[in-house]
Amino acid sequence: MEILKLNPVFKDYIWGGNRLVTDFGFDTGLDKTAEGWMLACHKDGMNTIDGGAYDGKPLGEIVDSLSGENAKRFPYFPVLIKLIDAYDNLSIQVHPDDEYARRVENEFGKTEMWYVIDATDGAELIYGFKEKITSEEFKSAIENNTLLDKLNRVKVKKGDLFFIEAGTVHAIGKGALIAEIQQNSNCTYRVYDYGRVGNDGKPRELHIDKAVDVSKTEPPKYDIKPLGDEENHGGYISQALAKCPLFTVDRYVISETLTLNADKNSFNHILVINGNGKINEKTAKKGDSFFVPAGFGDYTLNGKLEIIVTKI
């Protein structure tokens, strides 16, 4: 059993920038790099293994035996983890829950969380509605081009945390660099797209009727901060970011040494968002993604590292 380093999958959506290249050092080969899929076992993106006994293999070929007892609750690999660089505004969108997605799309729903790694001055996100409205009022606002007046805009800064349940209307605004931990789904209903056109020169598709079906047309019920405060343990700082039935996410800032444990219940995914160091004997640097198999036991991180750890 070994710790697996993962090769990301990159996406060149029209709103992307170049910070995954300039800040993280990725050689994406793309003019725009909107997303890096850092832990991905999905039909739209699949990591491969970098080095070791499984070098070059798709993660999906081996992941079932390495994910742990908790993953057996799910009929699919549970999570998808991304780095997102919003050079421009993303479309205003909403994701369905499991019941609707499975019935209508033969896909799974999507609850997610965003951790803001960085944000330019004035960067905003859209997060739910200013006040509760009816579904009919929601549809009317879309048709009358007054939707932006109804939505809750939030100024964002480094360290903010957004927990976005399925059904929450949302959008990442330009200038935000985000780590996203989400349910393993790529099911999105686009509500509003600023009149943009895709690579084919045509307006990008909207999904208004489906969006109206699934949206919770009310203010968000969660605060925009991590679940826990920072706790200083001497050689590292820990912080609980989010916890739900789908995933548990923690952040660590390591100045010396941190030992973690991957027990039989869940793998650990390590996303390095800053710094340099080692995970056991493997070099770890900003942008690296590691899969620690369930049952691996203790492993140690050394150096100056800021990491996000996800388990289920």
mmCIF file of C-alpha atoms in Angstrom, residues 135-312:
data_model
loop_
_atom_site.group_PDB
_atom_site.id
_atom_site.type_symbol
_atom_site.label_atom_id
_atom_site.label_comp_id
_atom_site.label_asym_id
_atom_site.label_seq_id
_atom_site.Cartn_x
_atom_site.Cartn_y
_atom_site.Cartn_z
ATOM 1 C CA SER A 135 -40.735 29.963 -7.695
ATOM 2 C CA GLU A 136 -43.038 31.975 -9.932
ATOM 3 C CA GLU A 137 -41.287 35.203 -8.936
ATOM 4 C CA PHE A 138 -37.940 33.524 -9.598
ATOM 5 C CA LYS A 139 -38.963 32.515 -13.121
ATOM 6 C CA SER A 140 -40.413 35.959 -13.783
ATOM 7 C CA ALA A 141 -37.156 37.625 -12.668
ATOM 8 C CA ILE A 142 -35.210 35.440 -15.116
ATOM 9 C CA GLU A 143 -37.581 36.261 -17.976
ATOM 10 C CA ASN A 144 -37.653 40.002 -17.149
ATOM 11 C CA ASN A 145 -33.853 40.193 -16.739
ATOM 12 C CA THR A 146 -34.179 41.356 -13.117
ATOM 13 C CA LEU A 147 -32.660 38.255 -11.499
ATOM 14 C CA LEU A 148 -29.459 40.017 -10.423
ATOM 15 C CA ASP A 149 -31.577 42.372 -8.275
ATOM 16 C CA LYS A 150 -32.959 39.402 -6.324
ATOM 17 C CA LEU A 151 -29.719 37.581 -5.566
ATOM 18 C CA ASN A 152 -27.497 37.833 -2.509
ATOM 19 C CA ARG A 153 -24.065 39.243 -3.411
ATOM 20 C CA VAL A 154 -21.246 38.663 -0.925
ATOM 21 C CA LYS A 155 -17.832 40.342 -0.870
ATOM 22 C CA VAL A 156 -15.222 37.639 -0.376
ATOM 23 C CA LYS A 157 -11.713 37.404 0.998
ATOM 24 C CA LYS A 158 -9.082 34.761 1.557
ATOM 25 C CA GLY A 159 -10.232 32.224 4.169
ATOM 26 C CA ASP A 160 -13.988 32.506 3.596
ATOM 27 C CA LEU A 161 -15.953 29.256 3.448
ATOM 28 C CA PHE A 162 -19.224 28.686 1.594
ATOM 29 C CA PHE A 163 -21.319 25.564 2.134
ATOM 30 C CA ILE A 164 -23.682 25.193 -0.814
ATOM 31 C CA GLU A 165 -26.395 22.598 -0.506
ATOM 32 C CA ALA A 166 -28.053 21.270 -3.631
ATOM 33 C CA GLY A 167 -30.783 23.728 -4.625
ATOM 34 C CA THR A 168 -28.822 26.866 -3.669
ATOM 35 C CA VAL A 169 -28.540 29.381 -6.511
ATOM 36 C CA HIS A 170 -24.920 30.536 -6.673
ATOM 37 C CA ALA A 171 -22.043 31.821 -8.779
ATOM 38 C CA ILE A 172 -18.332 32.371 -8.337
ATOM 39 C CA GLY A 173 -17.408 35.925 -9.287
ATOM 40 C CA LYS A 174 -14.329 37.107 -11.138
ATOM 41 C CA GLY A 175 -11.176 37.414 -9.082
ATOM 42 C CA ALA A 176 -11.792 34.411 -6.814
ATOM 43 C CA LEU A 177 -9.392 31.475 -6.548
ATOM 44 C CA ILE A 178 -11.177 28.597 -4.869
ATOM 45 C CA ALA A 179 -10.734 25.039 -3.659
ATOM 46 C CA GLU A 180 -14.017 23.198 -4.212
ATOM 47 C CA ILE A 181 -14.945 19.943 -2.509
ATOM 48 C CA GLN A 182 -18.152 18.585 -3.963
ATOM 49 C CA GLN A 183 -20.340 15.580 -4.448
ATOM 50 C CA ASN A 184 -19.067 13.606 -7.437
ATOM 51 C CA SER A 185 -21.384 15.048 -10.052
ATOM 52 C CA ASN A 186 -21.129 17.360 -13.039
ATOM 53 C CA CYS A 187 -24.854 18.160 -13.160
ATOM 54 C CA THR A 188 -25.397 21.919 -13.449
ATOM 55 C CA TYR A 189 -28.414 24.006 -14.455
ATOM 56 C CA ARG A 190 -27.389 27.380 -15.859
ATOM 57 C CA VAL A 191 -29.807 30.183 -15.010
ATOM 58 C CA TYR A 192 -28.070 33.322 -16.342
ATOM 59 C CA ASP A 193 -24.850 33.758 -18.325
ATOM 60 C CA TYR A 194 -24.393 37.484 -19.002
ATOM 61 C CA GLY A 195 -25.243 36.985 -22.683
ATOM 62 C CA ARG A 196 -22.001 35.146 -23.432
ATOM 63 C CA VAL A 197 -21.437 32.810 -26.354
ATOM 64 C CA GLY A 198 -19.537 29.535 -26.362
ATOM 65 C CA ASN A 199 -16.744 28.377 -28.650
ATOM 66 C CA ASP A 200 -19.340 27.635 -31.310
ATOM 67 C CA GLY A 201 -20.374 31.308 -31.399
ATOM 68 C CA LYS A 202 -23.836 30.560 -30.010
ATOM 69 C CA PRO A 203 -25.265 31.610 -26.635
ATOM 70 C CA ARG A 204 -24.529 28.990 -24.010
ATOM 71 C CA GLU A 205 -27.525 26.838 -23.112
ATOM 72 C CA LEU A 206 -29.730 27.839 -20.183
ATOM 73 C CA HIS A 207 -31.799 25.351 -18.182
ATOM 74 C CA ILE A 208 -34.480 27.612 -16.751
ATOM 75 C CA ASP A 209 -37.367 25.183 -16.225
ATOM 76 C CA LYS A 210 -35.162 22.633 -14.468
ATOM 77 C CA ALA A 211 -33.527 25.365 -12.397
ATOM 78 C CA VAL A 212 -36.923 26.593 -11.245
ATOM 79 C CA ASP A 213 -37.856 23.012 -10.334
ATOM 80 C CA VAL A 214 -34.883 22.486 -8.016
ATOM 81 C CA SER A 215 -34.017 25.928 -6.586
ATOM 82 C CA LYS A 216 -34.558 26.967 -2.984
ATOM 83 C CA THR A 217 -35.632 30.557 -3.530
ATOM 84 C CA GLU A 218 -34.562 31.905 -0.142
ATOM 85 C CA PRO A 219 -31.571 33.411 1.665
ATOM 86 C CA PRO A 220 -28.715 31.018 2.511
ATOM 87 C CA LYS A 221 -28.877 29.408 5.951
ATOM 88 C CA TYR A 222 -25.129 29.033 6.511
ATOM 89 C CA ASP A 223 -22.583 31.652 7.534
ATOM 90 C CA ILE A 224 -19.628 32.268 5.229
ATOM 91 C CA LYS A 225 -16.922 31.079 7.578
ATOM 92 C CA PRO A 226 -15.224 27.780 8.365
ATOM 93 C CA LEU A 227 -16.876 25.377 10.773
ATOM 94 C CA GLY A 228 -14.143 25.863 13.378
ATOM 95 C CA ASP A 229 -11.566 28.405 14.465
ATOM 96 C CA GLU A 230 -7.840 27.987 13.960
ATOM 97 C CA GLU A 231 -6.155 25.956 16.719
ATOM 98 C CA ASN A 232 -2.408 26.238 17.296
ATOM 99 C CA HIS A 233 -0.707 22.950 18.198
ATOM 100 C CA GLY A 234 2.882 24.154 18.142
ATOM 101 C CA GLY A 235 4.249 22.630 14.953
ATOM 102 C CA TYR A 236 1.011 23.113 13.028
ATOM 103 C CA ILE A 237 -2.341 24.924 13.003
ATOM 104 C CA SER A 238 -5.575 23.009 12.412
ATOM 105 C CA GLN A 239 -9.003 24.251 11.352
ATOM 106 C CA ALA A 240 -12.248 22.392 10.670
ATOM 107 C CA LEU A 241 -13.688 23.722 7.406
ATOM 108 C CA ALA A 242 -16.855 21.679 6.828
ATOM 109 C CA LYS A 243 -18.569 18.464 7.864
ATOM 110 C CA CYS A 244 -21.645 16.831 6.335
ATOM 111 C CA PRO A 245 -22.781 13.286 5.470
ATOM 112 C CA LEU A 246 -20.900 13.566 2.162
ATOM 113 C CA PHE A 247 -17.472 14.785 3.300
ATOM 114 C CA THR A 248 -15.373 16.118 6.176
ATOM 115 C CA VAL A 249 -12.804 18.779 5.322
ATOM 116 C CA ASP A 250 -9.992 20.219 7.472
ATOM 117 C CA ARG A 251 -7.209 22.700 6.810
ATOM 118 C CA TYR A 252 -3.710 22.509 8.282
ATOM 119 C CA VAL A 253 -0.843 24.998 8.213
ATOM 120 C CA ILE A 254 2.336 23.073 8.973
ATOM 121 C CA SER A 255 5.468 24.813 10.236
ATOM 122 C CA GLU A 256 7.285 21.694 11.438
ATOM 123 C CA THR A 257 5.612 18.257 11.491
ATOM 124 C CA LEU A 258 2.076 16.880 11.362
ATOM 125 C CA THR A 259 1.076 13.219 11.658
ATOM 126 C CA LEU A 260 -2.324 12.149 10.338
ATOM 127 C CA ASN A 261 -4.022 8.774 10.061
ATOM 128 C CA ALA A 262 -5.975 7.111 7.269
ATOM 129 C CA ASP A 263 -7.984 4.413 9.037
ATOM 130 C CA LYS A 264 -10.101 1.666 7.476
ATOM 131 C CA ASN A 265 -13.141 3.932 7.251
ATOM 132 C CA SER A 266 -11.897 6.465 4.721
ATOM 133 C CA PHE A 267 -9.108 7.493 2.409
ATOM 134 C CA ASN A 268 -7.482 10.892 3.030
ATOM 135 C CA HIS A 269 -7.090 13.304 0.135
ATOM 136 C CA ILE A 270 -4.329 15.888 0.544
ATOM 137 C CA LEU A 271 -4.459 19.069 -1.555
ATOM 138 C CA VAL A 272 -1.405 21.285 -1.104
ATOM 139 C CA ILE A 273 -2.487 24.915 -1.503
ATOM 140 C CA ASN A 274 0.788 26.518 -0.436
ATOM 141 C CA GLY A 275 4.383 25.780 0.476
ATOM 142 C CA ASN A 276 6.882 22.950 0.124
ATOM 143 C CA GLY A 277 7.729 19.886 2.166
ATOM 144 C CA LYS A 278 7.262 16.128 2.244
ATOM 145 C CA ILE A 279 4.498 13.606 2.801
ATOM 146 C CA ASN A 280 6.387 10.602 4.154
ATOM 147 C CA GLU A 281 9.234 10.347 1.625
ATOM 148 C CA LYS A 282 7.384 11.984 -1.249
ATOM 149 C CA THR A 283 8.100 15.602 -2.145
ATOM 150 C CA ALA A 284 5.050 17.803 -1.693
ATOM 151 C CA LYS A 285 4.643 21.272 -3.188
ATOM 152 C CA LYS A 286 1.921 23.790 -3.945
ATOM 153 C CA GLY A 287 -0.635 22.249 -6.292
ATOM 154 C CA ASP A 288 0.179 18.631 -5.489
ATOM 155 C CA SER A 289 -2.650 16.153 -4.924
ATOM 156 C CA PHE A 290 -2.223 12.948 -2.932
ATOM 157 C CA PHE A 291 -4.555 10.021 -2.263
ATOM 158 C CA VAL A 292 -3.798 8.180 0.982
ATOM 159 C CA PRO A 293 -5.604 4.810 0.872
ATOM 160 C CA ALA A 294 -7.990 3.792 3.638
ATOM 161 C CA GLY A 295 -6.176 1.586 6.144
ATOM 162 C CA PHE A 296 -2.772 3.104 5.353
ATOM 163 C CA GLY A 297 -2.389 4.197 8.978
ATOM 164 C CA ASP A 298 -0.142 7.015 10.156
ATOM 165 C CA TYR A 299 1.675 9.262 7.713
ATOM 166 C CA THR A 300 3.735 12.384 8.338
ATOM 167 C CA LEU A 301 3.984 15.769 6.653
ATOM 168 C CA ASN A 302 7.097 17.886 7.163
ATOM 169 C CA GLY A 303 8.097 21.343 6.015
ATOM 170 C CA LYS A 304 6.206 24.561 5.415
ATOM 171 C CA LEU A 305 2.888 23.456 3.981
ATOM 172 C CA GLU A 306 -0.732 24.570 3.874
ATOM 173 C CA ILE A 307 -3.015 21.663 3.029
ATOM 174 C CA ILE A 308 -6.685 20.767 2.762
ATOM 175 C CA VAL A 309 -7.550 17.237 3.893
ATOM 176 C CA THR A 310 -10.782 15.580 2.759
ATOM 177 C CA LYS A 311 -12.245 12.308 3.979
ATOM 178 C CA ILE A 312 -15.676 10.704 3.971
#
